[in-house]
Amino acid sequence: NGLKVENGIFFLTADEGNTVLYCDQKGRINSSLDIRYSKSIFGVRTDMVIFEWVSFNYWTMPSLYKEIVLSNDCWVMTKGDDVLCFTYKNAGLAFKGFTDPATFVTPETVKTRYASVGEMLPVLKTLCLILHGKAPAVYDLDLAQRKLEEFNYSITQRDRRAREVSNIRWHEERKRQKE
């Protein structure tokens, strides 16, 4: 929590759907990640591909998938312009779509975005150097706490808007039923 990488920061949340988030220097959350472990490097890499969050899977469209080997221990799998996963030895980060709570007005307006290779590959290369001890690990717990508070506030606002939309729809349905 609070690891600064490439002018951004990783921070942890209590939100079940967004365990680890990466926020860039502009305050934009670029990705939502799950942490995965396995007994072996092969096991974690296989799990990442089999349980990917993006639709389709490797076996149906293998030409969309590319692997980037950053070192003997660091590996990245991409699908088109989306980063699917990053592994370091037998641990990995599974990238999934991030739904920005600020985009919620109605359930139909929610926008999900995925971590792009252009945005995240420099971050992952630097993370690889940090994990290998070739770059310093810098933590900013205060910034991580501020980002977490901003995220929690946006979740609260999203939930408030969802209740409002639900109430409006409920009243409209009741009115239509009476008519």
Short mmCIF file of N, CA and C in Angstrom, two decimals:
data_model
loop_
_atom_site.label_atom_id
_atom_site.label_comp_id
_atom_site.label_asym_id
_atom_site.label_seq_id
_atom_site.Cartn_x
_atom_site.Cartn_y
_atom_site.Cartn_z
N ASN A 1 0.85 -1.18 0.00
CA ASN A 1 0.00 0.00 0.00
C ASN A 1 0.89 1.24 0.00
N GLY A 2 0.64 2.14 -0.95
CA GLY A 2 1.40 3.38 -1.00
C GLY A 2 2.66 3.32 -1.84
N LEU A 3 2.89 2.23 -2.56
CA LEU A 3 4.08 2.12 -3.40
C LEU A 3 3.96 3.07 -4.59
N LYS A 4 4.93 3.99 -4.69
CA LYS A 4 4.94 4.95 -5.80
C LYS A 4 5.75 4.35 -6.95
N VAL A 5 5.13 4.32 -8.12
CA VAL A 5 5.77 3.79 -9.32
C VAL A 5 5.40 4.68 -10.50
N GLU A 6 6.42 5.21 -11.18
CA GLU A 6 6.19 6.01 -12.40
C GLU A 6 5.17 7.14 -12.18
N ASN A 7 5.36 7.95 -11.23
CA ASN A 7 4.48 9.09 -10.95
C ASN A 7 3.05 8.70 -10.60
N GLY A 8 2.86 7.48 -10.18
CA GLY A 8 1.56 7.02 -9.73
C GLY A 8 1.73 6.27 -8.42
N ILE A 9 0.63 5.75 -7.92
CA ILE A 9 0.69 5.07 -6.63
C ILE A 9 -0.29 3.90 -6.61
N PHE A 10 0.14 2.80 -6.00
CA PHE A 10 -0.74 1.66 -5.74
C PHE A 10 -1.34 1.86 -4.36
N PHE A 11 -2.64 1.62 -4.23
CA PHE A 11 -3.24 1.67 -2.90
C PHE A 11 -4.32 0.61 -2.76
N LEU A 12 -4.51 0.19 -1.52
CA LEU A 12 -5.45 -0.87 -1.20
C LEU A 12 -6.79 -0.29 -0.77
N THR A 13 -7.86 -1.02 -1.08
CA THR A 13 -9.19 -0.59 -0.66
C THR A 13 -9.88 -1.74 0.06
N ALA A 14 -10.95 -1.44 0.72
CA ALA A 14 -11.78 -2.47 1.35
C ALA A 14 -12.91 -2.89 0.42
N ASP A 15 -12.97 -2.27 -0.77
CA ASP A 15 -14.01 -2.57 -1.75
C ASP A 15 -13.74 -3.95 -2.35
N GLU A 16 -14.71 -4.85 -2.26
CA GLU A 16 -14.54 -6.22 -2.74
C GLU A 16 -14.18 -6.27 -4.22
N GLY A 17 -14.78 -5.41 -5.02
CA GLY A 17 -14.54 -5.43 -6.46
C GLY A 17 -13.25 -4.76 -6.89
N ASN A 18 -12.66 -3.97 -6.03
CA ASN A 18 -11.44 -3.24 -6.37
C ASN A 18 -10.45 -3.33 -5.22
N THR A 19 -9.76 -4.44 -5.14
CA THR A 19 -8.86 -4.69 -4.02
C THR A 19 -7.65 -3.77 -4.04
N VAL A 20 -6.98 -3.69 -5.19
CA VAL A 20 -5.80 -2.85 -5.36
C VAL A 20 -6.07 -1.93 -6.54
N LEU A 21 -5.78 -0.65 -6.37
CA LEU A 21 -5.96 0.31 -7.46
C LEU A 21 -4.64 1.00 -7.74
N TYR A 22 -4.45 1.38 -9.01
CA TYR A 22 -3.28 2.18 -9.39
C TYR A 22 -3.80 3.51 -9.90
N CYS A 23 -3.32 4.57 -9.30
CA CYS A 23 -3.74 5.93 -9.64
C CYS A 23 -2.55 6.68 -10.24
N ASP A 24 -2.73 7.32 -11.40
CA ASP A 24 -1.63 8.04 -12.02
C ASP A 24 -1.47 9.43 -11.40
N GLN A 25 -0.48 10.19 -11.89
CA GLN A 25 -0.18 11.50 -11.30
C GLN A 25 -1.30 12.51 -11.49
N LYS A 26 -2.20 12.25 -12.44
CA LYS A 26 -3.32 13.18 -12.66
C LYS A 26 -4.52 12.85 -11.76
N GLY A 27 -4.36 11.81 -10.94
CA GLY A 27 -5.45 11.43 -10.05
C GLY A 27 -6.42 10.45 -10.68
N ARG A 28 -6.15 10.01 -11.89
CA ARG A 28 -7.03 9.09 -12.61
C ARG A 28 -6.66 7.66 -12.23
N ILE A 29 -7.64 6.89 -11.86
CA ILE A 29 -7.39 5.48 -11.55
C ILE A 29 -7.30 4.72 -12.86
N ASN A 30 -6.11 4.17 -13.13
CA ASN A 30 -5.85 3.48 -14.39
C ASN A 30 -6.26 2.02 -14.36
N SER A 31 -6.21 1.42 -13.20
CA SER A 31 -6.52 0.00 -13.19
C SER A 31 -6.92 -0.49 -11.82
N SER A 32 -7.69 -1.56 -11.88
CA SER A 32 -8.11 -2.29 -10.70
C SER A 32 -7.46 -3.66 -10.81
N LEU A 33 -6.90 -4.14 -9.70
CA LEU A 33 -6.13 -5.38 -9.75
C LEU A 33 -6.52 -6.33 -8.63
N ASP A 34 -6.37 -7.59 -8.91
CA ASP A 34 -6.47 -8.62 -7.89
C ASP A 34 -5.10 -9.24 -7.74
N ILE A 35 -4.74 -9.61 -6.54
CA ILE A 35 -3.46 -10.26 -6.29
C ILE A 35 -3.70 -11.76 -6.27
N ARG A 36 -2.86 -12.49 -6.98
CA ARG A 36 -2.98 -13.95 -7.03
C ARG A 36 -1.64 -14.59 -6.70
N TYR A 37 -1.70 -15.75 -6.09
CA TYR A 37 -0.50 -16.53 -5.76
C TYR A 37 -0.70 -17.96 -6.23
N SER A 38 0.39 -18.65 -6.45
CA SER A 38 0.36 -20.06 -6.78
C SER A 38 1.64 -20.70 -6.23
N LYS A 39 1.70 -22.01 -6.28
CA LYS A 39 2.90 -22.70 -5.81
C LYS A 39 4.04 -22.60 -6.81
N SER A 40 3.72 -22.26 -8.05
CA SER A 40 4.76 -22.21 -9.08
C SER A 40 4.54 -21.03 -10.01
N ILE A 41 5.59 -20.68 -10.74
CA ILE A 41 5.48 -19.63 -11.75
C ILE A 41 4.49 -20.04 -12.82
N PHE A 42 4.59 -21.27 -13.29
CA PHE A 42 3.66 -21.77 -14.30
C PHE A 42 2.22 -21.71 -13.81
N GLY A 43 2.02 -22.08 -12.54
CA GLY A 43 0.67 -22.08 -11.98
C GLY A 43 0.04 -20.70 -11.97
N VAL A 44 0.78 -19.68 -11.54
CA VAL A 44 0.21 -18.34 -11.47
C VAL A 44 -0.04 -17.80 -12.88
N ARG A 45 0.87 -18.07 -13.81
CA ARG A 45 0.67 -17.59 -15.19
C ARG A 45 -0.54 -18.27 -15.82
N THR A 46 -0.69 -19.56 -15.60
CA THR A 46 -1.84 -20.29 -16.14
C THR A 46 -3.13 -19.75 -15.54
N ASP A 47 -3.15 -19.54 -14.23
CA ASP A 47 -4.35 -18.99 -13.58
C ASP A 47 -4.72 -17.63 -14.15
N MET A 48 -3.72 -16.81 -14.44
CA MET A 48 -3.99 -15.47 -14.97
C MET A 48 -4.69 -15.55 -16.32
N VAL A 49 -4.26 -16.46 -17.18
CA VAL A 49 -4.85 -16.56 -18.51
C VAL A 49 -6.23 -17.20 -18.44
N ILE A 50 -6.36 -18.25 -17.65
CA ILE A 50 -7.63 -18.97 -17.57
C ILE A 50 -8.72 -18.11 -16.95
N PHE A 51 -8.39 -17.34 -15.92
CA PHE A 51 -9.40 -16.57 -15.20
C PHE A 51 -9.37 -15.09 -15.55
N GLU A 52 -8.98 -14.77 -16.78
CA GLU A 52 -8.91 -13.36 -17.16
C GLU A 52 -10.27 -12.70 -17.05
N TRP A 53 -10.27 -11.38 -16.79
CA TRP A 53 -11.50 -10.62 -16.59
C TRP A 53 -12.11 -10.15 -17.90
N VAL A 54 -11.28 -9.94 -18.92
CA VAL A 54 -11.77 -9.43 -20.19
C VAL A 54 -12.47 -10.56 -20.93
N SER A 55 -13.52 -10.22 -21.69
CA SER A 55 -14.27 -11.24 -22.40
C SER A 55 -13.41 -11.95 -23.44
N PHE A 56 -13.89 -13.07 -23.94
CA PHE A 56 -13.18 -14.02 -24.82
C PHE A 56 -12.15 -14.75 -23.98
N ASN A 57 -11.56 -15.75 -24.53
CA ASN A 57 -10.43 -16.35 -23.83
C ASN A 57 -9.37 -16.77 -24.82
N TYR A 58 -8.22 -17.10 -24.30
CA TYR A 58 -7.04 -17.35 -25.11
C TYR A 58 -7.28 -18.42 -26.16
N TRP A 59 -8.00 -19.45 -25.81
CA TRP A 59 -8.14 -20.60 -26.70
C TRP A 59 -9.00 -20.26 -27.92
N THR A 60 -9.89 -19.30 -27.84
CA THR A 60 -10.74 -18.97 -28.99
C THR A 60 -10.11 -17.94 -29.91
N MET A 61 -9.26 -17.06 -29.40
CA MET A 61 -8.66 -16.00 -30.23
C MET A 61 -7.20 -15.80 -29.85
N PRO A 62 -6.33 -16.77 -30.07
CA PRO A 62 -4.94 -16.65 -29.60
C PRO A 62 -4.17 -15.50 -30.25
N SER A 63 -4.56 -15.04 -31.43
CA SER A 63 -3.81 -13.97 -32.09
C SER A 63 -3.94 -12.63 -31.37
N LEU A 64 -4.96 -12.46 -30.53
CA LEU A 64 -5.14 -11.21 -29.78
C LEU A 64 -4.15 -11.10 -28.63
N TYR A 65 -3.64 -12.23 -28.16
CA TYR A 65 -2.83 -12.27 -26.96
C TYR A 65 -1.34 -12.17 -27.28
N LYS A 66 -0.64 -11.42 -26.46
CA LYS A 66 0.81 -11.30 -26.61
C LYS A 66 1.42 -11.36 -25.22
N GLU A 67 2.62 -11.95 -25.15
CA GLU A 67 3.32 -11.95 -23.87
C GLU A 67 4.55 -11.07 -24.00
N ILE A 68 4.85 -10.39 -22.91
CA ILE A 68 6.03 -9.53 -22.84
C ILE A 68 6.85 -10.04 -21.67
N VAL A 69 8.06 -10.48 -21.97
CA VAL A 69 8.95 -10.99 -20.93
C VAL A 69 9.86 -9.85 -20.51
N LEU A 70 9.68 -9.37 -19.28
CA LEU A 70 10.49 -8.27 -18.77
C LEU A 70 11.79 -8.77 -18.15
N SER A 71 11.77 -9.99 -17.61
CA SER A 71 12.95 -10.65 -17.06
C SER A 71 12.60 -12.11 -16.88
N ASN A 72 13.51 -12.90 -16.37
CA ASN A 72 13.20 -14.31 -16.11
C ASN A 72 12.05 -14.46 -15.10
N ASP A 73 11.90 -13.49 -14.23
CA ASP A 73 10.87 -13.56 -13.18
C ASP A 73 9.63 -12.74 -13.47
N CYS A 74 9.71 -11.76 -14.37
CA CYS A 74 8.59 -10.84 -14.63
C CYS A 74 8.02 -11.08 -16.03
N TRP A 75 6.72 -11.19 -16.08
CA TRP A 75 6.02 -11.54 -17.31
C TRP A 75 4.71 -10.75 -17.39
N VAL A 76 4.37 -10.32 -18.58
CA VAL A 76 3.13 -9.56 -18.80
C VAL A 76 2.36 -10.22 -19.93
N MET A 77 1.05 -10.37 -19.78
CA MET A 77 0.19 -10.87 -20.85
C MET A 77 -0.75 -9.75 -21.24
N THR A 78 -0.83 -9.51 -22.55
CA THR A 78 -1.73 -8.47 -23.06
C THR A 78 -2.76 -9.08 -23.99
N LYS A 79 -3.84 -8.36 -24.16
CA LYS A 79 -4.87 -8.75 -25.13
C LYS A 79 -5.23 -7.49 -25.88
N GLY A 80 -4.82 -7.41 -27.13
CA GLY A 80 -5.01 -6.18 -27.87
C GLY A 80 -4.24 -5.07 -27.18
N ASP A 81 -4.92 -4.00 -26.81
CA ASP A 81 -4.27 -2.89 -26.12
C ASP A 81 -4.47 -2.96 -24.60
N ASP A 82 -5.07 -4.03 -24.12
CA ASP A 82 -5.33 -4.17 -22.68
C ASP A 82 -4.28 -5.05 -22.01
N VAL A 83 -3.87 -4.66 -20.82
CA VAL A 83 -2.98 -5.49 -20.02
C VAL A 83 -3.87 -6.44 -19.22
N LEU A 84 -3.59 -7.75 -19.32
CA LEU A 84 -4.38 -8.73 -18.58
C LEU A 84 -3.75 -9.07 -17.24
N CYS A 85 -2.42 -9.26 -17.25
CA CYS A 85 -1.79 -9.66 -16.00
C CYS A 85 -0.30 -9.38 -16.01
N PHE A 86 0.24 -9.34 -14.81
CA PHE A 86 1.66 -9.16 -14.57
C PHE A 86 2.03 -10.19 -13.50
N THR A 87 3.11 -10.93 -13.73
CA THR A 87 3.54 -11.87 -12.71
C THR A 87 4.99 -11.62 -12.34
N TYR A 88 5.28 -11.87 -11.09
CA TYR A 88 6.64 -11.84 -10.56
C TYR A 88 6.81 -13.12 -9.76
N LYS A 89 7.64 -14.00 -10.27
CA LYS A 89 7.83 -15.33 -9.69
C LYS A 89 6.48 -16.01 -9.58
N ASN A 90 6.04 -16.40 -8.40
CA ASN A 90 4.77 -17.12 -8.27
C ASN A 90 3.62 -16.23 -7.77
N ALA A 91 3.79 -14.92 -7.88
CA ALA A 91 2.73 -13.98 -7.49
C ALA A 91 2.34 -13.16 -8.72
N GLY A 92 1.12 -12.70 -8.73
CA GLY A 92 0.70 -11.94 -9.90
C GLY A 92 -0.37 -10.92 -9.59
N LEU A 93 -0.49 -10.00 -10.52
CA LEU A 93 -1.54 -8.99 -10.49
C LEU A 93 -2.45 -9.23 -11.68
N ALA A 94 -3.70 -9.51 -11.43
CA ALA A 94 -4.69 -9.70 -12.48
C ALA A 94 -5.40 -8.37 -12.71
N PHE A 95 -5.26 -7.82 -13.90
CA PHE A 95 -5.90 -6.55 -14.23
C PHE A 95 -7.35 -6.84 -14.62
N LYS A 96 -8.23 -6.00 -14.14
CA LYS A 96 -9.63 -6.14 -14.53
C LYS A 96 -10.18 -4.76 -14.87
N GLY A 97 -11.33 -4.73 -15.44
CA GLY A 97 -11.91 -3.45 -15.80
C GLY A 97 -12.22 -2.63 -14.57
N PHE A 98 -11.94 -1.35 -14.66
CA PHE A 98 -12.26 -0.45 -13.57
C PHE A 98 -13.46 0.39 -13.97
N THR A 99 -14.48 0.35 -13.15
CA THR A 99 -15.67 1.15 -13.38
C THR A 99 -15.58 2.36 -12.47
N ASP A 100 -15.38 3.51 -13.07
CA ASP A 100 -15.23 4.73 -12.31
C ASP A 100 -16.56 5.11 -11.67
N PRO A 101 -16.63 5.16 -10.35
CA PRO A 101 -17.90 5.50 -9.69
C PRO A 101 -18.44 6.87 -10.12
N ALA A 102 -17.56 7.76 -10.55
CA ALA A 102 -18.00 9.09 -10.97
C ALA A 102 -18.83 9.05 -12.25
N THR A 103 -18.72 7.97 -13.04
CA THR A 103 -19.47 7.90 -14.30
C THR A 103 -20.90 7.41 -14.09
N PHE A 104 -21.24 7.00 -12.88
CA PHE A 104 -22.57 6.45 -12.63
C PHE A 104 -23.60 7.56 -12.52
N VAL A 105 -24.53 7.56 -13.42
CA VAL A 105 -25.72 8.40 -13.31
C VAL A 105 -26.92 7.46 -13.30
N THR A 106 -26.94 6.55 -14.24
CA THR A 106 -27.89 5.45 -14.27
C THR A 106 -27.08 4.20 -14.58
N PRO A 107 -27.63 3.03 -14.33
CA PRO A 107 -26.87 1.81 -14.63
C PRO A 107 -26.41 1.74 -16.09
N GLU A 108 -27.14 2.38 -16.98
CA GLU A 108 -26.80 2.34 -18.41
C GLU A 108 -25.62 3.24 -18.76
N THR A 109 -25.27 4.19 -17.90
CA THR A 109 -24.20 5.13 -18.23
C THR A 109 -22.84 4.73 -17.67
N VAL A 110 -22.78 3.64 -16.93
CA VAL A 110 -21.53 3.22 -16.32
C VAL A 110 -20.53 2.86 -17.40
N LYS A 111 -19.32 3.38 -17.27
CA LYS A 111 -18.27 3.10 -18.24
C LYS A 111 -17.15 2.31 -17.56
N THR A 112 -16.76 1.22 -18.17
CA THR A 112 -15.67 0.41 -17.67
C THR A 112 -14.50 0.58 -18.61
N ARG A 113 -13.32 0.78 -18.04
CA ARG A 113 -12.13 0.88 -18.87
C ARG A 113 -11.09 -0.11 -18.36
N TYR A 114 -10.21 -0.48 -19.26
CA TYR A 114 -9.18 -1.45 -18.94
C TYR A 114 -7.82 -0.78 -19.01
N ALA A 115 -6.86 -1.32 -18.29
CA ALA A 115 -5.50 -0.77 -18.27
C ALA A 115 -4.87 -0.98 -19.64
N SER A 116 -4.44 0.10 -20.27
CA SER A 116 -3.85 -0.01 -21.60
C SER A 116 -2.36 -0.30 -21.49
N VAL A 117 -1.84 -0.96 -22.52
CA VAL A 117 -0.42 -1.30 -22.57
C VAL A 117 0.41 -0.02 -22.54
N GLY A 118 0.00 0.99 -23.29
CA GLY A 118 0.75 2.25 -23.34
C GLY A 118 0.88 2.93 -21.99
N GLU A 119 -0.18 2.88 -21.18
CA GLU A 119 -0.15 3.50 -19.87
C GLU A 119 0.57 2.65 -18.83
N MET A 120 0.35 1.34 -18.87
CA MET A 120 0.82 0.50 -17.78
C MET A 120 2.16 -0.20 -18.01
N LEU A 121 2.61 -0.35 -19.25
CA LEU A 121 3.87 -1.06 -19.46
C LEU A 121 5.06 -0.35 -18.80
N PRO A 122 5.19 0.99 -18.88
CA PRO A 122 6.27 1.64 -18.14
C PRO A 122 6.17 1.43 -16.62
N VAL A 123 4.96 1.40 -16.11
CA VAL A 123 4.75 1.16 -14.68
C VAL A 123 5.22 -0.25 -14.32
N LEU A 124 4.85 -1.22 -15.14
CA LEU A 124 5.22 -2.61 -14.87
C LEU A 124 6.72 -2.84 -15.02
N LYS A 125 7.34 -2.15 -15.97
CA LYS A 125 8.81 -2.27 -16.12
C LYS A 125 9.51 -1.72 -14.87
N THR A 126 9.04 -0.60 -14.37
CA THR A 126 9.63 -0.02 -13.15
C THR A 126 9.34 -0.92 -11.95
N LEU A 127 8.13 -1.46 -11.87
CA LEU A 127 7.78 -2.38 -10.79
C LEU A 127 8.71 -3.59 -10.81
N CYS A 128 9.01 -4.08 -12.00
CA CYS A 128 9.94 -5.21 -12.14
C CYS A 128 11.31 -4.85 -11.58
N LEU A 129 11.80 -3.65 -11.89
CA LEU A 129 13.10 -3.20 -11.35
C LEU A 129 13.06 -3.11 -9.83
N ILE A 130 11.95 -2.60 -9.30
CA ILE A 130 11.81 -2.49 -7.84
C ILE A 130 11.82 -3.89 -7.20
N LEU A 131 11.09 -4.82 -7.80
CA LEU A 131 11.02 -6.17 -7.24
C LEU A 131 12.38 -6.88 -7.30
N HIS A 132 13.18 -6.56 -8.30
CA HIS A 132 14.53 -7.13 -8.41
C HIS A 132 15.56 -6.39 -7.57
N GLY A 133 15.15 -5.29 -6.92
CA GLY A 133 16.07 -4.53 -6.08
C GLY A 133 16.99 -3.60 -6.87
N LYS A 134 16.67 -3.35 -8.13
CA LYS A 134 17.50 -2.48 -8.98
C LYS A 134 17.00 -1.04 -8.98
N ALA A 135 15.87 -0.79 -8.35
CA ALA A 135 15.33 0.56 -8.20
C ALA A 135 14.77 0.65 -6.78
N PRO A 136 14.81 1.84 -6.19
CA PRO A 136 14.33 1.95 -4.81
C PRO A 136 12.80 1.87 -4.73
N ALA A 137 12.32 1.25 -3.68
CA ALA A 137 10.89 1.21 -3.42
C ALA A 137 10.55 2.43 -2.55
N VAL A 138 9.72 3.31 -3.06
CA VAL A 138 9.34 4.52 -2.34
C VAL A 138 7.86 4.42 -2.00
N TYR A 139 7.56 4.64 -0.74
CA TYR A 139 6.17 4.55 -0.26
C TYR A 139 5.71 5.92 0.22
N ASP A 140 4.44 6.22 -0.04
CA ASP A 140 3.83 7.45 0.45
C ASP A 140 2.47 7.06 1.03
N LEU A 141 2.46 6.73 2.29
CA LEU A 141 1.23 6.27 2.94
C LEU A 141 0.20 7.38 3.07
N ASP A 142 0.65 8.63 3.22
CA ASP A 142 -0.29 9.75 3.31
C ASP A 142 -1.04 9.93 1.99
N LEU A 143 -0.32 9.87 0.87
CA LEU A 143 -0.96 9.99 -0.44
C LEU A 143 -1.91 8.81 -0.67
N ALA A 144 -1.48 7.62 -0.29
CA ALA A 144 -2.35 6.44 -0.44
C ALA A 144 -3.63 6.62 0.37
N GLN A 145 -3.51 7.16 1.57
CA GLN A 145 -4.68 7.39 2.41
C GLN A 145 -5.62 8.42 1.78
N ARG A 146 -5.04 9.50 1.21
CA ARG A 146 -5.87 10.52 0.54
C ARG A 146 -6.59 9.92 -0.67
N LYS A 147 -5.89 9.11 -1.46
CA LYS A 147 -6.51 8.48 -2.63
C LYS A 147 -7.62 7.52 -2.19
N LEU A 148 -7.39 6.80 -1.11
CA LEU A 148 -8.40 5.89 -0.58
C LEU A 148 -9.63 6.68 -0.13
N GLU A 149 -9.43 7.80 0.54
CA GLU A 149 -10.56 8.64 0.98
C GLU A 149 -11.33 9.17 -0.21
N GLU A 150 -10.62 9.61 -1.26
CA GLU A 150 -11.28 10.08 -2.48
C GLU A 150 -12.10 8.96 -3.12
N PHE A 151 -11.51 7.77 -3.17
CA PHE A 151 -12.19 6.62 -3.76
C PHE A 151 -13.44 6.27 -2.94
N ASN A 152 -13.30 6.21 -1.62
CA ASN A 152 -14.45 5.89 -0.77
C ASN A 152 -15.55 6.94 -0.90
N TYR A 153 -15.17 8.21 -1.02
CA TYR A 153 -16.16 9.27 -1.22
C TYR A 153 -16.90 9.07 -2.54
N SER A 154 -16.16 8.73 -3.60
CA SER A 154 -16.81 8.52 -4.90
C SER A 154 -17.74 7.31 -4.85
N ILE A 155 -17.38 6.29 -4.09
CA ILE A 155 -18.26 5.12 -3.93
C ILE A 155 -19.53 5.54 -3.19
N THR A 156 -19.39 6.36 -2.15
CA THR A 156 -20.55 6.85 -1.41
C THR A 156 -21.47 7.66 -2.32
N GLN A 157 -20.88 8.53 -3.13
CA GLN A 157 -21.67 9.34 -4.06
C GLN A 157 -22.37 8.46 -5.09
N ARG A 158 -21.66 7.44 -5.60
CA ARG A 158 -22.26 6.52 -6.57
C ARG A 158 -23.46 5.82 -5.95
N ASP A 159 -23.30 5.33 -4.72
CA ASP A 159 -24.39 4.62 -4.05
C ASP A 159 -25.58 5.55 -3.81
N ARG A 160 -25.30 6.81 -3.45
CA ARG A 160 -26.37 7.79 -3.26
C ARG A 160 -27.13 8.01 -4.57
N ARG A 161 -26.38 8.18 -5.67
CA ARG A 161 -27.02 8.38 -6.98
C ARG A 161 -27.82 7.15 -7.39
N ALA A 162 -27.30 5.97 -7.08
CA ALA A 162 -28.01 4.73 -7.42
C ALA A 162 -29.33 4.65 -6.68
N ARG A 163 -29.33 5.03 -5.40
CA ARG A 163 -30.58 5.03 -4.63
C ARG A 163 -31.57 6.04 -5.21
N GLU A 164 -31.07 7.22 -5.58
CA GLU A 164 -31.94 8.23 -6.16
C GLU A 164 -32.57 7.73 -7.46
N VAL A 165 -31.76 7.15 -8.32
CA VAL A 165 -32.26 6.62 -9.59
C VAL A 165 -33.27 5.51 -9.34
N SER A 166 -32.97 4.65 -8.40
CA SER A 166 -33.87 3.56 -8.06
C SER A 166 -35.21 4.09 -7.55
N ASN A 167 -35.16 5.12 -6.68
CA ASN A 167 -36.40 5.72 -6.17
C ASN A 167 -37.21 6.37 -7.27
N ILE A 168 -36.53 7.10 -8.14
CA ILE A 168 -37.23 7.75 -9.26
C ILE A 168 -37.90 6.71 -10.14
N ARG A 169 -37.19 5.67 -10.47
CA ARG A 169 -37.76 4.60 -11.31
C ARG A 169 -38.92 3.91 -10.61
N TRP A 170 -38.79 3.69 -9.31
CA TRP A 170 -39.85 3.05 -8.56
C TRP A 170 -41.11 3.91 -8.58
N HIS A 171 -40.94 5.24 -8.34
CA HIS A 171 -42.09 6.15 -8.36
C HIS A 171 -42.71 6.23 -9.75
N GLU A 172 -41.89 6.25 -10.78
CA GLU A 172 -42.42 6.28 -12.16
C GLU A 172 -43.20 5.01 -12.47
N GLU A 173 -42.70 3.88 -12.02
CA GLU A 173 -43.38 2.60 -12.25
C GLU A 173 -44.71 2.56 -11.50
N ARG A 174 -44.70 3.03 -10.25
CA ARG A 174 -45.94 3.09 -9.47
C ARG A 174 -46.96 4.01 -10.14
N LYS A 175 -46.50 5.17 -10.63
CA LYS A 175 -47.39 6.12 -11.31
C LYS A 175 -47.97 5.49 -12.57
N ARG A 176 -47.12 4.78 -13.32
CA ARG A 176 -47.59 4.15 -14.56
C ARG A 176 -48.59 3.05 -14.24
N GLN A 177 -48.36 2.30 -13.17
CA GLN A 177 -49.29 1.24 -12.78
C GLN A 177 -50.65 1.83 -12.37
N LYS A 178 -50.63 2.97 -11.67
CA LYS A 178 -51.89 3.61 -11.26
C LYS A 178 -52.66 4.12 -12.47
N GLU A 179 -51.91 4.66 -13.45
CA GLU A 179 -52.58 5.18 -14.66
C GLU A 179 -53.17 4.04 -15.45
#
